[in-house]
Amino acid sequence: MSQHLMNTYGRLPVTFAKGEGVWLWDDQGTKYLDALSGIAVTGLGHSHPKFVQALNVQASTLMHVSNVYQIAEQEKLADQLAALSGMDKVFFCNSGCEANEALIKLARLYAHQQEIADPEIIVMDSAFHGRTMATLSATGSRKVQAGFEPLVQGFVRVPFDDLEAVKQVAGRKNNVVAVLVEPVQGEGGVQIPEDMNAYLKGLREVCDENGWLLMLDEVQSGIGRTGTWFAFQQSEVMPDAMALAKGLGSGVPIGACLAKGKAAEVFTPGKHGSTFGGNPFACAAGLATLEIITQEKLRENAQDIGAYINQALTDVFKGNEAIISVRNAGLMIGITLDRPCADLVKLALENQLLINVTAGNIIRLLPPMIMNKEEAQILVDKLVSVINEFLEKKD
Ligand SMILES: *Cc1c(COP(=O)(O)O)cnc(C)c1O
């Protein structure tokens, strides 16, 4: 491996050379099943022919101009995202942390417009919002923050899926301006609120009573992965603002900050911007992604295949005390073990299966949204055999 890469990742010893559908091949020609999608990015699978075609057309027409000009592809993608989400306005950036950074700036600007000089945003335990200074400060993980002090001020932390804790903050602080929450926590270990509708509805009510913005980080859960375009659409609640990224460009970097009503009117020229954000190429990738998800009914598929995998794993591990729980929101699937299982990632790789472990003891699966039943069964069979091998080794 090159000695010229900064030491920011503990990388696995494999280099992929090509991909097709749910499959990847390394530079030795070995074939792997991809149950991670580059962490919820390549929802269309690899080398989707229609996606490749759309990128080819756009690359050979216009890649980049500047946001000092009007950009047709950006306008079209904003219109479509607004229609799908019910939000009013969109700001485009290039990643998830930038989308959240935009939410944080939006909330602060909104507060200052109301003469709140020291605004605070309520964030959650085990949340993940990114690696920039503001978003790592909003993140609920000491591992992500350690060494980067002083952190950005202006965040109040409460336990996830705990409405009472949020209400208590409302009782003791008058400078709160927003709640920022992932409807389903991803990095935090595929944590799904016990009753998502009740939780989001409760948050909506507290926000309305106190004049706060309800801001959702759907960077991982958005763009069809949980079975609806956005996870919040499985509730009766509309947020004031939302962050998107990961699946939106199917591998082409793009992020988006969406806002509704009064939140949509906060930014004015000069308050925020991005050189690359919303360029024709990235927006063409977003447009092609939305079109293919619709045409191929991939939201429905995410729902079906997610339920199928959950059921299959639940059946296999019934009565197995090492498996604490199996849960899913569409194709965000979490399996909690009774012991640390980071070693499973390498063991799975040796068995030509790509998975992830978060929060120490939680296996996270984020399969491509194009996965069919046969492929899902191969995933289940491979995973069960790898987990069993792991459990035998450690016992
Ligand atoms: C991945 C992720 C981010 C950060 O996205 P980047 O593109 O890596 O900056 C933020 N929030 C959530 C929920 C994520 O899953």
PDB file of N, CA and C and ligand atoms in Angstrom, residues 95-97 100 128-130 182 187 217 219-220 246, ligand 1:
ATOM      1  N   SER A  95     -21.607  16.566   0.740  1.00  0.00           N
ATOM      2  CA  SER A  95     -21.437  15.455   1.687  1.00  0.00           C
ATOM      3  C   SER A  95     -22.451  15.588   2.811  1.00  0.00           C
ATOM      4  N   GLY A  96     -22.479  14.568   3.655  1.00  0.00           N
ATOM      5  CA  GLY A  96     -23.413  14.562   4.773  1.00  0.00           C
ATOM      6  C   GLY A  96     -23.071  15.587   5.842  1.00  0.00           C
ATOM      7  N   CYS A  97     -21.776  15.675   6.172  1.00  0.00           N
ATOM      8  CA  CYS A  97     -21.403  16.643   7.218  1.00  0.00           C
ATOM      9  C   CYS A  97     -21.713  18.056   6.754  1.00  0.00           C
ATOM     10  N   ASN A 100     -25.383  18.744   7.229  1.00  0.00           N
ATOM     11  CA  ASN A 100     -25.674  19.034   8.633  1.00  0.00           C
ATOM     12  C   ASN A 100     -25.102  20.382   9.060  1.00  0.00           C
ATOM     13  N   PHE A 128     -24.622  10.428  15.096  1.00  0.00           N
ATOM     14  CA  PHE A 128     -23.477  10.726  14.230  1.00  0.00           C
ATOM     15  C   PHE A 128     -23.901  11.744  13.183  1.00  0.00           C
ATOM     16  N   HIS A 129     -23.191  12.878  13.159  1.00  0.00           N
ATOM     17  CA  HIS A 129     -23.538  13.928  12.204  1.00  0.00           C
ATOM     18  C   HIS A 129     -22.384  14.339  11.301  1.00  0.00           C
ATOM     19  N   GLY A 130     -21.181  13.761  11.514  1.00  0.00           N
ATOM     20  CA  GLY A 130     -20.080  14.067  10.608  1.00  0.00           C
ATOM     21  C   GLY A 130     -18.793  14.411  11.335  1.00  0.00           C
ATOM     22  N   GLU A 182     -31.463  11.942  14.076  1.00  0.00           N
ATOM     23  CA  GLU A 182     -31.604  10.936  13.014  1.00  0.00           C
ATOM     24  C   GLU A 182     -32.861  10.119  13.329  1.00  0.00           C
ATOM     25  N   GLU A 187     -24.699   5.064  12.379  1.00  0.00           N
ATOM     26  CA  GLU A 187     -23.410   4.764  13.018  1.00  0.00           C
ATOM     27  C   GLU A 187     -23.606   4.349  14.468  1.00  0.00           C
ATOM     28  N   ASP A 217     -31.611  14.508  10.453  1.00  0.00           N
ATOM     29  CA  ASP A 217     -30.446  14.042   9.713  1.00  0.00           C
ATOM     30  C   ASP A 217     -30.831  12.725   9.040  1.00  0.00           C
ATOM     31  N   VAL A 219     -29.229  11.626   6.336  1.00  0.00           N
ATOM     32  CA  VAL A 219     -28.095  11.370   5.447  1.00  0.00           C
ATOM     33  C   VAL A 219     -27.988   9.873   5.121  1.00  0.00           C
ATOM     34  N   GLN A 220     -28.237   9.031   6.134  1.00  0.00           N
ATOM     35  CA  GLN A 220     -28.146   7.577   5.916  1.00  0.00           C
ATOM     36  C   GLN A 220     -29.521   6.960   5.637  1.00  0.00           C
ATOM     37  N   LYS A 246     -25.356  10.663   1.314  1.00  0.00           N
ATOM     38  CA  LYS A 246     -25.054   9.273   0.956  1.00  0.00           C
ATOM     39  C   LYS A 246     -25.724   8.731  -0.317  1.00  0.00           C
TER      40      LYS A 246
HETATM   41  C1  LIG B   1     -22.477   9.345   7.109  1.00  0.00           C
HETATM   42  C2  LIG B   1     -23.309  10.264   7.907  1.00  0.00           C
HETATM   43  C3  LIG B   1     -22.968  11.617   8.054  1.00  0.00           C
HETATM   44  C4  LIG B   1     -21.691  12.207   7.490  1.00  0.00           C
HETATM   45  O1  LIG B   1     -21.657  12.152   6.100  1.00  0.00           O
HETATM   46  P1  LIG B   1     -20.284  12.440   5.324  1.00  0.00           P
HETATM   47  O2  LIG B   1     -20.698  12.406   3.875  1.00  0.00           O
HETATM   48  O3  LIG B   1     -19.324  11.365   5.685  1.00  0.00           O
HETATM   49  O4  LIG B   1     -19.818  13.784   5.760  1.00  0.00           O
HETATM   50  C5  LIG B   1     -23.824  12.421   8.758  1.00  0.00           C
HETATM   51  N1  LIG B   1     -24.955  11.934   9.301  1.00  0.00           N
HETATM   52  C6  LIG B   1     -25.313  10.646   9.178  1.00  0.00           C
HETATM   53  C7  LIG B   1     -26.591  10.176   9.785  1.00  0.00           C
HETATM   54  C8  LIG B   1     -24.497   9.764   8.500  1.00  0.00           C
HETATM   55  O5  LIG B   1     -24.837   8.475   8.405  1.00  0.00           O
END
